[in-house]
Amino acid sequence: MSKKKNRPHGHYCKICGEYKANEKFSGKGHAAHICKACSRLSAAEKAAAMDTNRLMNFPMRRLSESEKKWLKAKMKDECPEVAETAREVFNACFPHAERNAMKKQLVINTLSFEVHTEVYDGYGDMEMADRRFTIDRKSRVLTMTDFQAEGEGQSVTLEGGQMAKLLRYIVHTLEIFMWEQDYCLNPDEEDYDPFLEGEEGFFMEDLEDRLEIQPPKEPEGSPSWRVQVEYTNHTEQDMCSYNDYLSDRPEELYLSLLEYFEPEEEEF
Ligand SMILES: [Zn+2]
């Protein structure tokens, strides 16, 4: 990364992280590596800009102890934008290596996914979803029950390759095995936490921090969505959410399963 041949022209500003023409720097700013625009920022704004810049370029690999420490501190930064960016980076890359190791071991045997909330229909409109999908790896049968249509059930049998692709997508792309942590579901259940050992309590501390900020919600009524997965290594997962919306990956799963039952879309 430090090779100079790809370095853009101009002078580097350590605050905004941009290479700018020499005239964008004052004499003093040149030596300090701070451009004229950034020199007008307050000290707090300068710090936030530098942090954001570092976060945006954070390495997507297993983190060193000092990187973890810094990232963890930034998740509590007094600047809300910095704290939010740090949390996004944390979620994206903290157990990156561990997640990848998990993916290699996990093959879904059966899956049940229920949705009882409003969902984007893919065309920008909200529609009430009240459906259950099931997937069975061995029989390659995918079912959908629409509770709005008096529990009418449909099923399709996928080809072997298609089923394997779908199950791989759910583990490798949607990372369904991490949804408890990613979406803070079932936070009081400690029986499914594959990463605690190797991380010297770092993750547990973080989990505790989150619990302080977000006490487990008292379930009101029935869950908006629920996922039950059984893997070939006999691990089981059962999680539900009482938020009144679908998070991004559950929504992606919903929309991709729904596609198997959309008769007019022929391009698949
Ligand atoms: Zn600058």
Coordinates of C-alpha atoms and ligand atoms in Angstrom, one line a residue:
M1 CA 0.0 0.0 0.0
S2 CA 2.9 2.4 0.6
K3 CA 4.3 2.1 -2.9
K4 CA 4.7 5.5 -4.3
K5 CA 4.1 4.8 -8.0
N6 CA 0.3 5.0 -7.7
R7 CA 0.3 8.1 -5.5
P8 CA -1.9 10.8 -7.0
H9 CA -0.6 14.2 -7.7
G10 CA -0.8 17.0 -5.2
H11 CA -0.3 17.2 -1.5
Y12 CA -1.9 15.0 1.1
C13 CA -4.2 16.4 3.7
K14 CA -4.1 14.3 6.9
I15 CA -7.5 15.5 7.9
C16 CA -9.7 14.9 4.9
G17 CA -7.4 12.3 3.5
E18 CA -7.4 13.8 0.0
Y19 CA -4.7 14.8 -2.3
K20 CA -5.1 18.4 -3.3
A21 CA -3.3 20.9 -5.5
N22 CA -0.6 22.9 -3.8
E23 CA -2.6 26.1 -3.9
K24 CA -5.2 24.5 -1.6
F25 CA -2.6 24.6 1.2
S26 CA -1.2 27.7 3.0
G27 CA 2.5 27.7 3.7
K28 CA 2.0 26.6 7.2
G29 CA -0.7 24.1 6.2
H30 CA 1.7 22.5 3.8
A31 CA 4.1 21.6 6.5
A32 CA 1.3 20.5 8.8
H33 CA -0.4 18.5 6.0
I34 CA -3.7 20.3 6.6
C35 CA -5.5 21.9 3.6
K36 CA -7.1 25.4 3.8
A37 CA -10.6 24.0 4.0
C38 CA -9.7 21.6 6.8
S39 CA -7.8 24.3 8.7
R40 CA -11.0 26.1 9.2
L41 CA -12.6 23.2 11.1
S42 CA -12.7 23.2 14.9
A43 CA -10.5 20.7 16.7
A44 CA -13.4 18.4 17.3
E45 CA -14.4 18.5 13.6
K46 CA -10.8 17.8 12.6
A47 CA -10.6 14.8 14.9
A48 CA -14.0 13.5 13.6
A49 CA -12.8 13.9 10.0
M50 CA -9.6 12.1 10.6
D51 CA -11.4 9.2 12.5
T52 CA -13.9 8.9 9.7
N53 CA -11.1 8.8 7.1
R54 CA -9.3 6.1 9.0
L55 CA -12.6 4.1 9.5
M56 CA -13.4 4.3 5.8
N57 CA -10.0 2.7 5.1
F58 CA -10.1 0.1 7.8
P59 CA -8.5 -3.2 6.8
M60 CA -10.9 -6.0 6.1
R61 CA -8.8 -8.8 7.7
R62 CA -8.2 -10.2 11.1
L63 CA -7.5 -7.1 13.3
S64 CA -4.5 -6.6 15.6
E65 CA -5.1 -6.0 19.3
S66 CA -4.4 -2.3 18.9
E67 CA -6.7 -1.9 15.9
K68 CA -9.5 -3.7 17.9
K69 CA -8.9 -1.4 20.9
W70 CA -9.0 1.7 18.7
L71 CA -12.2 0.6 16.9
K72 CA -13.9 -0.3 20.1
A73 CA -13.1 3.1 21.6
K74 CA -14.5 4.8 18.4
M75 CA -17.8 2.9 18.8
K76 CA -18.3 5.1 21.8
D77 CA -17.0 8.3 20.3
E78 CA -18.8 11.5 21.3
C79 CA -19.3 12.3 17.6
P80 CA -22.4 10.3 16.7
E81 CA -21.3 9.9 13.0
V82 CA -17.9 8.5 14.0
A83 CA -19.5 6.1 16.5
E84 CA -22.0 4.9 13.9
T85 CA -19.3 4.4 11.2
A86 CA -17.2 2.6 13.8
R87 CA -20.1 0.2 14.6
E88 CA -20.6 -0.5 10.9
V89 CA -17.0 -1.2 10.4
F90 CA -17.0 -3.4 13.5
N91 CA -20.0 -5.4 12.3
A92 CA -18.5 -5.8 8.9
C93 CA -15.0 -6.8 9.7
F94 CA -14.5 -7.8 13.3
P95 CA -15.1 -11.5 13.2
H96 CA -14.3 -11.5 9.5
A97 CA -11.8 -14.4 9.7
E98 CA -13.9 -16.3 12.2
R99 CA -17.1 -15.9 10.1
N100 CA -15.3 -17.3 7.1
A101 CA -14.1 -20.3 9.2
M102 CA -17.7 -20.9 10.3
K103 CA -19.0 -20.7 6.8
K104 CA -16.9 -23.6 5.7
Q105 CA -18.4 -25.9 8.4
L106 CA -22.0 -24.9 8.1
V107 CA -24.4 -26.6 5.7
I108 CA -28.1 -26.0 6.2
N109 CA -30.3 -29.1 6.5
T110 CA -33.7 -27.5 7.2
L111 CA -34.8 -24.0 7.5
S112 CA -38.1 -22.3 8.4
F113 CA -38.6 -18.6 8.0
E114 CA -41.8 -16.8 9.0
V115 CA -42.5 -13.2 8.3
H116 CA -45.4 -11.2 9.8
T117 CA -44.7 -7.6 9.0
E118 CA -44.6 -5.0 6.3
V119 CA -42.0 -5.6 3.6
Y120 CA -40.8 -3.7 0.5
D121 CA -42.1 -5.5 -2.5
G122 CA -39.0 -4.7 -4.6
Y123 CA -40.8 -1.9 -6.5
G124 CA -40.7 0.6 -3.7
D125 CA -44.1 -0.2 -2.2
M126 CA -44.8 -1.7 1.2
E127 CA -46.9 -4.8 1.4
M128 CA -48.1 -6.8 4.4
A129 CA -46.1 -10.1 4.4
D130 CA -47.6 -13.0 6.3
R131 CA -45.8 -16.0 5.1
R132 CA -43.8 -19.0 6.1
F133 CA -41.1 -20.6 3.9
T134 CA -39.5 -23.9 4.6
I135 CA -36.5 -25.4 2.9
D136 CA -35.4 -29.1 3.1
R137 CA -32.0 -29.9 1.7
K138 CA -32.5 -33.7 1.3
S139 CA -35.9 -33.6 -0.5
R140 CA -34.9 -30.3 -2.2
V141 CA -38.4 -29.0 -1.5
L142 CA -39.1 -25.3 -0.9
T143 CA -42.5 -24.4 0.5
M144 CA -44.4 -21.2 1.0
T145 CA -47.5 -20.8 3.1
D146 CA -49.4 -17.5 2.7
F147 CA -51.4 -16.9 5.8
Q148 CA -53.2 -14.0 4.1
A149 CA -54.6 -16.5 1.6
E150 CA -56.1 -18.7 4.3
G151 CA -52.9 -20.7 4.8
E152 CA -52.7 -21.7 1.2
G153 CA -49.4 -23.6 0.6
Q154 CA -47.3 -24.0 -2.5
S155 CA -44.2 -26.0 -3.0
V156 CA -41.4 -26.3 -5.6
T157 CA -38.8 -29.0 -5.9
L158 CA -35.4 -27.5 -6.9
E159 CA -32.7 -29.2 -8.9
G160 CA -29.7 -30.4 -6.8
G161 CA -27.4 -27.6 -8.0
Q162 CA -30.1 -25.0 -7.5
M163 CA -30.8 -26.1 -3.9
A164 CA -27.0 -26.2 -3.1
K165 CA -26.7 -22.7 -4.5
L166 CA -29.6 -21.4 -2.4
L167 CA -28.3 -22.9 0.8
R168 CA -24.8 -21.6 0.1
Y169 CA -26.2 -18.1 -0.5
I170 CA -28.0 -18.2 2.8
V171 CA -24.9 -19.1 4.7
H172 CA -22.1 -17.4 2.8
T173 CA -23.8 -14.2 1.6
L174 CA -26.6 -13.6 4.1
E175 CA -24.5 -15.1 7.0
I176 CA -27.7 -16.3 8.7
F177 CA -25.6 -18.0 11.5
M178 CA -24.6 -14.5 12.7
W179 CA -28.0 -12.9 12.8
E180 CA -28.4 -13.2 16.6
Q181 CA -25.3 -11.1 17.0
D182 CA -25.8 -8.9 14.0
Y183 CA -29.4 -8.0 14.9
C184 CA -29.1 -8.3 18.7
L185 CA -31.7 -11.0 18.9
N186 CA -32.2 -13.2 21.9
P187 CA -29.5 -11.3 23.8
D188 CA -30.0 -13.2 27.0
E189 CA -29.4 -16.6 25.4
E190 CA -25.8 -17.6 25.6
D191 CA -25.9 -21.1 24.2
Y192 CA -25.0 -20.0 20.6
D193 CA -21.8 -18.0 20.5
P194 CA -19.1 -19.6 18.5
F195 CA -16.5 -16.8 18.9
L196 CA -16.2 -16.2 22.6
E197 CA -13.3 -18.5 23.3
G198 CA -10.8 -17.2 20.8
E199 CA -11.3 -13.5 21.4
E200 CA -10.2 -13.1 25.0
G201 CA -13.6 -11.8 26.2
F202 CA -13.5 -8.9 23.8
F203 CA -16.7 -9.9 22.1
M204 CA -18.4 -10.7 25.4
E205 CA -17.5 -7.2 26.7
D206 CA -18.9 -5.7 23.6
L207 CA -22.1 -7.8 24.0
E208 CA -22.4 -6.6 27.6
D209 CA -21.9 -3.0 26.4
R210 CA -24.7 -3.4 23.9
L211 CA -27.0 -4.9 26.5
E212 CA -26.5 -1.9 28.7
I213 CA -27.5 0.4 25.8
Q214 CA -30.3 -1.8 24.5
P215 CA -32.0 -3.8 27.2
P216 CA -33.8 -6.8 25.7
K217 CA -37.2 -5.7 24.4
E218 CA -40.2 -7.1 26.2
P219 CA -41.9 -9.2 23.5
E220 CA -45.1 -7.5 22.5
G221 CA -47.5 -9.7 20.7
S222 CA -46.1 -12.2 18.2
P223 CA -42.7 -11.9 16.5
S224 CA -42.4 -9.9 13.2
W225 CA -40.1 -12.7 11.9
R226 CA -38.7 -15.9 13.0
V227 CA -36.0 -18.2 11.7
Q228 CA -35.2 -21.8 12.7
V229 CA -32.3 -23.5 11.1
E230 CA -30.9 -26.9 11.6
Y231 CA -27.4 -27.6 10.2
T232 CA -25.8 -30.8 9.1
N233 CA -23.5 -30.7 12.1
H234 CA -26.6 -30.8 14.4
T235 CA -26.2 -27.1 15.4
E236 CA -29.6 -25.5 15.7
Q237 CA -30.6 -21.9 15.6
D238 CA -33.9 -20.4 16.6
M239 CA -34.3 -16.7 16.6
C240 CA -37.1 -14.2 16.4
S241 CA -37.4 -10.4 16.2
Y242 CA -40.1 -8.2 17.7
N243 CA -39.0 -5.1 15.7
D244 CA -41.8 -4.0 13.4
Y245 CA -39.6 -4.2 10.3
L246 CA -37.3 -6.7 8.5
S247 CA -33.6 -5.9 8.7
D248 CA -31.7 -5.9 5.5
R249 CA -30.6 -9.5 5.3
P250 CA -33.8 -11.1 6.5
E251 CA -35.5 -8.9 3.9
E252 CA -33.1 -10.1 1.3
L253 CA -33.9 -13.7 2.2
Y254 CA -37.6 -13.0 2.1
L255 CA -37.4 -11.4 -1.4
S256 CA -35.2 -14.2 -2.8
L257 CA -37.4 -17.0 -1.5
L258 CA -40.5 -15.2 -2.8
E259 CA -38.9 -15.2 -6.3
Y260 CA -39.2 -19.0 -6.5
F261 CA -43.0 -18.5 -6.3
E262 CA -43.4 -15.6 -8.7
P263 CA -44.9 -17.2 -11.9
E264 CA -44.4 -14.1 -14.1
E265 CA -40.6 -13.9 -13.7
E266 CA -39.2 -16.2 -16.3
E267 CA -35.6 -15.1 -16.5
F268 CA -34.5 -17.3 -13.6
Ligands
ZN1 ZN -8.3 18.6 4.1

